[in-house]
mmCIF file of C-alpha atoms and ligand atoms in Angstrom:
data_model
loop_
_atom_site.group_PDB
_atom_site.id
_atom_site.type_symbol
_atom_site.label_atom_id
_atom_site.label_comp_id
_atom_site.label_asym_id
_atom_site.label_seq_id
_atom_site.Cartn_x
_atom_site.Cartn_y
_atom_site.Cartn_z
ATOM 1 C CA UNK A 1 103.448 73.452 111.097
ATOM 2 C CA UNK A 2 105.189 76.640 109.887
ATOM 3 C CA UNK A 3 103.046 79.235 109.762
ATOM 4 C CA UNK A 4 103.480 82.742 108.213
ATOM 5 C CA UNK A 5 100.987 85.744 109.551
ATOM 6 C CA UNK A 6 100.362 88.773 107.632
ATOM 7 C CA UNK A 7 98.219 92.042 108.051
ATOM 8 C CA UNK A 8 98.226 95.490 109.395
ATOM 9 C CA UNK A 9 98.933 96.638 112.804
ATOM 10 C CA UNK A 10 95.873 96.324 114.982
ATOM 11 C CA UNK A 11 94.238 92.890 112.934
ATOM 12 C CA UNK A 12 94.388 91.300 115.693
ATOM 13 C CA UNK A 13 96.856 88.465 114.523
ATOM 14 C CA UNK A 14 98.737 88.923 117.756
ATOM 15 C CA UNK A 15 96.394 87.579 120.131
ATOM 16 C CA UNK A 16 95.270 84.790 117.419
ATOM 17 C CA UNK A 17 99.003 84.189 116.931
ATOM 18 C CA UNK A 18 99.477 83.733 120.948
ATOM 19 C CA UNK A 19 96.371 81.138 121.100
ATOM 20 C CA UNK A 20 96.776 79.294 117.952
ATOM 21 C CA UNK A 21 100.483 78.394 118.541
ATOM 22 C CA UNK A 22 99.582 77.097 122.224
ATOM 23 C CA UNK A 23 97.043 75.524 121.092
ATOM 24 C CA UNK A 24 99.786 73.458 118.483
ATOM 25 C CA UNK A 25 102.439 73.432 120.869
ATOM 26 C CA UNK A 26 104.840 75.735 118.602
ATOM 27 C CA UNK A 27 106.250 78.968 119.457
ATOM 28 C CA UNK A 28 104.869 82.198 118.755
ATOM 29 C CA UNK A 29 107.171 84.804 117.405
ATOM 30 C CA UNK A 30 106.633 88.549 117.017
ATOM 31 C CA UNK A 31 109.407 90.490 115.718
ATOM 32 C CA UNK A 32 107.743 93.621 117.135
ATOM 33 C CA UNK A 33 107.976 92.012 120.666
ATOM 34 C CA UNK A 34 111.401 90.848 120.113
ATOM 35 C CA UNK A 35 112.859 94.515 119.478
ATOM 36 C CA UNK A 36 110.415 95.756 122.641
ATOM 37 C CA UNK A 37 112.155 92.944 124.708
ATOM 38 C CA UNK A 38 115.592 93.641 123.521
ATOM 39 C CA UNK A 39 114.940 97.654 123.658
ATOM 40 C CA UNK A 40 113.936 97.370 127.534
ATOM 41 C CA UNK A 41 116.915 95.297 128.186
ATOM 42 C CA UNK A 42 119.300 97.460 126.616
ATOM 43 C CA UNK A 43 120.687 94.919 124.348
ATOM 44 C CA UNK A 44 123.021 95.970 120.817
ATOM 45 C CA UNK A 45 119.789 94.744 118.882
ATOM 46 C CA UNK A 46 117.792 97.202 121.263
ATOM 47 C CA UNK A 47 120.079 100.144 120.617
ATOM 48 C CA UNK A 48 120.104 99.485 116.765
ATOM 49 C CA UNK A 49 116.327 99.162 116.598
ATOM 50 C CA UNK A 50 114.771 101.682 119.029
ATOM 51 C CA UNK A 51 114.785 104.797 116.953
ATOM 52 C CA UNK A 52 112.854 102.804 114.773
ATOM 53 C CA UNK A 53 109.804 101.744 116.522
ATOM 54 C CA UNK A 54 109.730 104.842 118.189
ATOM 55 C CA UNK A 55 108.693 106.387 114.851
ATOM 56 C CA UNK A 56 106.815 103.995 113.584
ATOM 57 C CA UNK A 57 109.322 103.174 110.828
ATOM 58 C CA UNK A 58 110.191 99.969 109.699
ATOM 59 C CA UNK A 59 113.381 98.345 111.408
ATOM 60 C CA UNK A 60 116.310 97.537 108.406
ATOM 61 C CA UNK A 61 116.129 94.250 106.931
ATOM 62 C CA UNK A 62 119.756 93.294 107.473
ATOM 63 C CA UNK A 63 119.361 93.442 111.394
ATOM 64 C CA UNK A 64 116.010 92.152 111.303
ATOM 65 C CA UNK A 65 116.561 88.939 108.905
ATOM 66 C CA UNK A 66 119.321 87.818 110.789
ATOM 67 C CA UNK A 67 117.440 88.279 114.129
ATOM 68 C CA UNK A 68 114.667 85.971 112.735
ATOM 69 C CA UNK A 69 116.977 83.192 111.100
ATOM 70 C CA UNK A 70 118.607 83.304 114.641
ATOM 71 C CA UNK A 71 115.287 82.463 116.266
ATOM 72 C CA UNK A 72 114.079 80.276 113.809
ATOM 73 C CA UNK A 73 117.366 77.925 114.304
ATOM 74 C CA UNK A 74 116.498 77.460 118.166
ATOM 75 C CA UNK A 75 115.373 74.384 119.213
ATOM 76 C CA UNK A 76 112.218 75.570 120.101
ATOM 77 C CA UNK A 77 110.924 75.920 116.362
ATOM 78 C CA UNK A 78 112.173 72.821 115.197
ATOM 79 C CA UNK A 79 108.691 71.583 115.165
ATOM 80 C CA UNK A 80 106.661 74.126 113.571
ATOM 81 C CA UNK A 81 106.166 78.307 114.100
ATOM 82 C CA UNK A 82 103.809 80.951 113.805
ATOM 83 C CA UNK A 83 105.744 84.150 112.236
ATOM 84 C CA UNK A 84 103.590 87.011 113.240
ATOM 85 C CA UNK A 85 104.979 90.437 112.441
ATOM 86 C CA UNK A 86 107.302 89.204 109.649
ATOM 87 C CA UNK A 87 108.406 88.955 107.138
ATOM 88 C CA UNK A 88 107.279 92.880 106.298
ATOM 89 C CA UNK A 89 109.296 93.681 103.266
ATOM 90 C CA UNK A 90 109.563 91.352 99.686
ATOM 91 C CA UNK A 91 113.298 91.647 100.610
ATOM 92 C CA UNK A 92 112.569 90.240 103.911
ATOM 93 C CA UNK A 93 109.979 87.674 102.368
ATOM 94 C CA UNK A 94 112.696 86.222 100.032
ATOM 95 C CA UNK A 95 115.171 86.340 103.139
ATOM 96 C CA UNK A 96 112.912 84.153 104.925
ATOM 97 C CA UNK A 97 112.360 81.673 101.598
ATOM 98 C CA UNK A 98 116.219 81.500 101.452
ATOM 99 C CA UNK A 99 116.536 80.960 105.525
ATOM 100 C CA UNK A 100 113.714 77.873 105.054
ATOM 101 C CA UNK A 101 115.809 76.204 102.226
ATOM 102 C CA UNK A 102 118.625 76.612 104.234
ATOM 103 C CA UNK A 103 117.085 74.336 107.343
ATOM 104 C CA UNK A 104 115.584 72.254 104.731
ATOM 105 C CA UNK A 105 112.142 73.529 105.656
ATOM 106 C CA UNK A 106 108.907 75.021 103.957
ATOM 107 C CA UNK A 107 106.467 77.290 104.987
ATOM 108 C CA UNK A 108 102.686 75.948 104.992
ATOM 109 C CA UNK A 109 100.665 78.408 105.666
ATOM 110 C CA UNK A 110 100.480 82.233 104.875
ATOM 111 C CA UNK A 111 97.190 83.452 106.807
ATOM 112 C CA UNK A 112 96.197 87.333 106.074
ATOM 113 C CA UNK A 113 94.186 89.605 108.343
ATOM 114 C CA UNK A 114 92.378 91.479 106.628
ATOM 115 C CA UNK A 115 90.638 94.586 107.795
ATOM 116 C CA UNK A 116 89.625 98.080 106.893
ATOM 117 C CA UNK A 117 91.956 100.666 108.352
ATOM 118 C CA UNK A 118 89.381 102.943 110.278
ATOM 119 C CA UNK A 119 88.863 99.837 112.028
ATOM 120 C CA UNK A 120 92.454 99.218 112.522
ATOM 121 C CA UNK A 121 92.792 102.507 113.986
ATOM 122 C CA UNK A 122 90.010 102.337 116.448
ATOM 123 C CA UNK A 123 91.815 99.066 117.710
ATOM 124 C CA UNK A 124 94.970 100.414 118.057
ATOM 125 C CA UNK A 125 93.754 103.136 119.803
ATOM 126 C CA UNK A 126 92.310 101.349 122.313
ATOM 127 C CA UNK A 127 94.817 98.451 122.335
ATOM 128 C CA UNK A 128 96.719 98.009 125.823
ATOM 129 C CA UNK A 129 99.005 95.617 126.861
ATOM 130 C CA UNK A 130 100.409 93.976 129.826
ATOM 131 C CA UNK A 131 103.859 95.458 131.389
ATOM 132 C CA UNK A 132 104.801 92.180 132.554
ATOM 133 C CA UNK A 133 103.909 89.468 130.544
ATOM 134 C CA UNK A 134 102.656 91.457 127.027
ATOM 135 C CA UNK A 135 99.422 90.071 126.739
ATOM 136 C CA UNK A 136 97.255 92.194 124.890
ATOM 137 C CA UNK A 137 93.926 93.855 125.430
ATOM 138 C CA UNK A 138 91.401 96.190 123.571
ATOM 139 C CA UNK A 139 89.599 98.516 126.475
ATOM 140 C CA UNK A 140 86.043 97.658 124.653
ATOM 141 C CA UNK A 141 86.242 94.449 122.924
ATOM 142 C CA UNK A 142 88.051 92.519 125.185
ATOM 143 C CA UNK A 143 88.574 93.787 128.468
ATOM 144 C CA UNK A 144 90.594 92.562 131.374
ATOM 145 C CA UNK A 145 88.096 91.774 134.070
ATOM 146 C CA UNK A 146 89.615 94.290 136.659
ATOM 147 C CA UNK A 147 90.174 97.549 134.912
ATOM 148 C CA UNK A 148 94.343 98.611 134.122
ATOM 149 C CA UNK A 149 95.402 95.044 135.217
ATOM 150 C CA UNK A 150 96.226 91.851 133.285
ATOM 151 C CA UNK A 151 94.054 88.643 134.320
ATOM 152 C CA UNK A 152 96.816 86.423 133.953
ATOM 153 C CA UNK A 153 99.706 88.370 136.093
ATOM 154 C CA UNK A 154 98.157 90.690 137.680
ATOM 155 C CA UNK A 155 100.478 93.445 136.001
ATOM 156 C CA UNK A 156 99.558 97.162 135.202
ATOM 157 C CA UNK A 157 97.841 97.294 131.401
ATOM 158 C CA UNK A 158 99.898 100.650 129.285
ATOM 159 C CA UNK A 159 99.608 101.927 126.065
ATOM 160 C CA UNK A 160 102.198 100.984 123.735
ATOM 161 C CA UNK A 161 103.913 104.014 122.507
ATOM 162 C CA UNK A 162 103.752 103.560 118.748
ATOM 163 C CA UNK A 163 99.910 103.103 119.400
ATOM 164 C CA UNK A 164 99.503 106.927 119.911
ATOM 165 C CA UNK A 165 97.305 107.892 116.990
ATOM 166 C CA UNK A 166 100.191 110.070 115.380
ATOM 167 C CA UNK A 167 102.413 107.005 114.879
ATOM 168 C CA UNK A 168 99.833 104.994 114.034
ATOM 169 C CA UNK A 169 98.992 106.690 111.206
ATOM 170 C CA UNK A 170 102.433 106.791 109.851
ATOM 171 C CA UNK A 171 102.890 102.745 110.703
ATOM 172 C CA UNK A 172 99.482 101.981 108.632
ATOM 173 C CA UNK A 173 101.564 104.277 105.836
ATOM 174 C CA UNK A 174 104.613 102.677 105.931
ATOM 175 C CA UNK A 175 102.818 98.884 106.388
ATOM 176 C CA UNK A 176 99.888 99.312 103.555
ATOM 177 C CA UNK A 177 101.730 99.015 100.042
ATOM 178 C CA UNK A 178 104.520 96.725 101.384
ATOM 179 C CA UNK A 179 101.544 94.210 102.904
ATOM 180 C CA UNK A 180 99.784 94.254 99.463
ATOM 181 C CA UNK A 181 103.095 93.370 97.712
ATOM 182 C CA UNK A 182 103.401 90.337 99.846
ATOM 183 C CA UNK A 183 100.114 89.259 99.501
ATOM 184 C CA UNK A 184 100.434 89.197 96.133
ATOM 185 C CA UNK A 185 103.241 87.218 96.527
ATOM 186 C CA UNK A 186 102.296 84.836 97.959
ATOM 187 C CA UNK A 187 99.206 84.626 96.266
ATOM 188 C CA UNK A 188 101.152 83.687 93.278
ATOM 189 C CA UNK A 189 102.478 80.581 95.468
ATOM 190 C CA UNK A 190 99.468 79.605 95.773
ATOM 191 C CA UNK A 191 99.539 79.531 99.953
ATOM 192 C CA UNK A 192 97.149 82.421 100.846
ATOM 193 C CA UNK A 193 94.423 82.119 102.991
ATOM 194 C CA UNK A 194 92.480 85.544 103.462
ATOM 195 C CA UNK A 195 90.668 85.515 106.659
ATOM 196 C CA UNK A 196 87.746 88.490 107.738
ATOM 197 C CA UNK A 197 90.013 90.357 110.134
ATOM 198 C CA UNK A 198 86.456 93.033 110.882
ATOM 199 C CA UNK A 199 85.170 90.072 113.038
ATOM 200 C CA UNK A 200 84.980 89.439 116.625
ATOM 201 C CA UNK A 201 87.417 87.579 118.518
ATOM 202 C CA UNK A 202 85.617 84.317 118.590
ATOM 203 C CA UNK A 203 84.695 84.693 114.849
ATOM 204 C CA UNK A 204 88.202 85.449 113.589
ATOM 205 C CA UNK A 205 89.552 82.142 115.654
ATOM 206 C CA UNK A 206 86.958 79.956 113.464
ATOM 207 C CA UNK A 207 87.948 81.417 110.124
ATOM 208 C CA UNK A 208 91.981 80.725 111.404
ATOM 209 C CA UNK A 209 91.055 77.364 112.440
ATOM 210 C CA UNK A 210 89.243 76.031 109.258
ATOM 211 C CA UNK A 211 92.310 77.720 107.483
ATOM 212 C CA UNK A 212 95.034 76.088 109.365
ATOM 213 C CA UNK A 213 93.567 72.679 108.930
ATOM 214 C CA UNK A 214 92.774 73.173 105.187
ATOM 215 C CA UNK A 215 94.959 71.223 103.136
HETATM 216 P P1 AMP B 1 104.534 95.282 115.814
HETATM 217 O O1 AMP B 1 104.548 94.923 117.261
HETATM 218 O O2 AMP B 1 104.475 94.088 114.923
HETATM 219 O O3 AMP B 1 103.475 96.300 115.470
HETATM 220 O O4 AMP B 1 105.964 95.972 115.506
HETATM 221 C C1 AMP B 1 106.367 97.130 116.182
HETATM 222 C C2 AMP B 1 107.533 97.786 115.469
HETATM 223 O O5 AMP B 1 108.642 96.873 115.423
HETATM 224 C C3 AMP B 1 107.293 98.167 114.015
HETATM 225 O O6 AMP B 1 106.624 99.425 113.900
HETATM 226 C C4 AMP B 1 108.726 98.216 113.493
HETATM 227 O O7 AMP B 1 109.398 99.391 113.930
HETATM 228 C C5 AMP B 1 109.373 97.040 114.202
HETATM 229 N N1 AMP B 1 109.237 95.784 113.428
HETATM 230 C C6 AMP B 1 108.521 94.683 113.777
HETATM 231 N N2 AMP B 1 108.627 93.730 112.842
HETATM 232 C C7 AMP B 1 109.412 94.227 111.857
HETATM 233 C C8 AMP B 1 109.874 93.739 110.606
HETATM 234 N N3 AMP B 1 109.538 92.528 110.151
HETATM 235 N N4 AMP B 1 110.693 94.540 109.886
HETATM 236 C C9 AMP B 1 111.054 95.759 110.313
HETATM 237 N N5 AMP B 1 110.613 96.302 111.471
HETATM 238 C C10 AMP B 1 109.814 95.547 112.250
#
């Protein structure tokens, strides 16, 4: 299944992302945590994109479409995808209708978080992630069981940079109006499914379930 995630930073449609396409044997891919890999291994890609999440600012669509057609040709996604992270942009939105007809492929669900941004703040602010392996955490609503360290390897839990409340403000800025735009885009396709993003965990992974196996 090729699946398209949209929302605001700090939704939560990382972590739902992560155990949805495990759960469907299809690989999760987060544009965000593409650049942060590439950034901390000092790739071209890393150089051309790190000014960019350092402020908060959206990375340009030329680099970033052509990373994600890349990816999306790998074996790996042959059999289905979960987009989380992009596309971002209606430029990047179309990119990504163009890259599908290309590989003769069609995107089946569009699933939006929604949620209201002093929530979204609040998350982000207390949002921490794994060193090693990226797995995320939220210090109060779902906590590793040994404080600072991840339960599945053991690495040290740090704060992403961008989730520093100045930048987060200016990522909710630069994210709201573009996010709208796409939902109403793909409203008009008629593949929108708006999922309660102010939920908990367990709660949002019910409302993404009945969506993904909606017709
Ligand atoms: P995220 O982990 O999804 O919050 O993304 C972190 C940062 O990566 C964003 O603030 C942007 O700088 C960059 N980024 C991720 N996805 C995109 C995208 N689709 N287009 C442009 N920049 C992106």
């Amino acid at each position: 299944m090729n699946i398209v995630f949209l929302g605001l930073p700090g939704t939560g449609k990382g972590t739902q992302a992560e155990e949805l396409a495990g759960e469907l044997r299809i690989p999760h891919i987060a544009t965000g945590d593409i650049f942060r890999q590439a950034i901390s291994q000092g790739t071209d890609l890393g150089k051309k994109a790190k000014k960019f999440l350092d402020s908060g600012e959206l990375v340009p669509d030329e680099v970033t479409c052509g990373m994600v057609k890349e990816r999306l040709m790998q074996e790996d996604a042959a059999s289905g995808f979960i987009l989380d992270g992009f596309p971002r942009t209606l430029p990047q939105a179309e990119a990504l209708d163009r890259i599908m007809d290309e590989l003769n492929r069609e995107l089946e669900k569009i699933v939006f978080f929604s949620a209201p941004e002093e929530v979204l703040v609040m998350r982000l602010a207390g949002r921490r992630v794994c060193s090693e392996c990226g797995t995320t955490y939220h210090i109060e609503h779902n906590p590793p069981s040994q404080e600072g360290i991840c339960d599945k390897c053991g690495g040290k839990l740090i704060q992403r940079e961008d989730d520093r409340e100045e930048t987060v403000v200016r990522r909710l800025q630069v994210n709201r109006d573009k996010t709208q735009q796409l939902v109403n885009y793909y409203e008009k396709q008629g593949k929108l499914t708006t999922i309660d993003a102010d939920r908990s965990l367990e709660e949002v992974k019910i409302q993404l379930k009945e969506a993904v196996a909606s017709p």
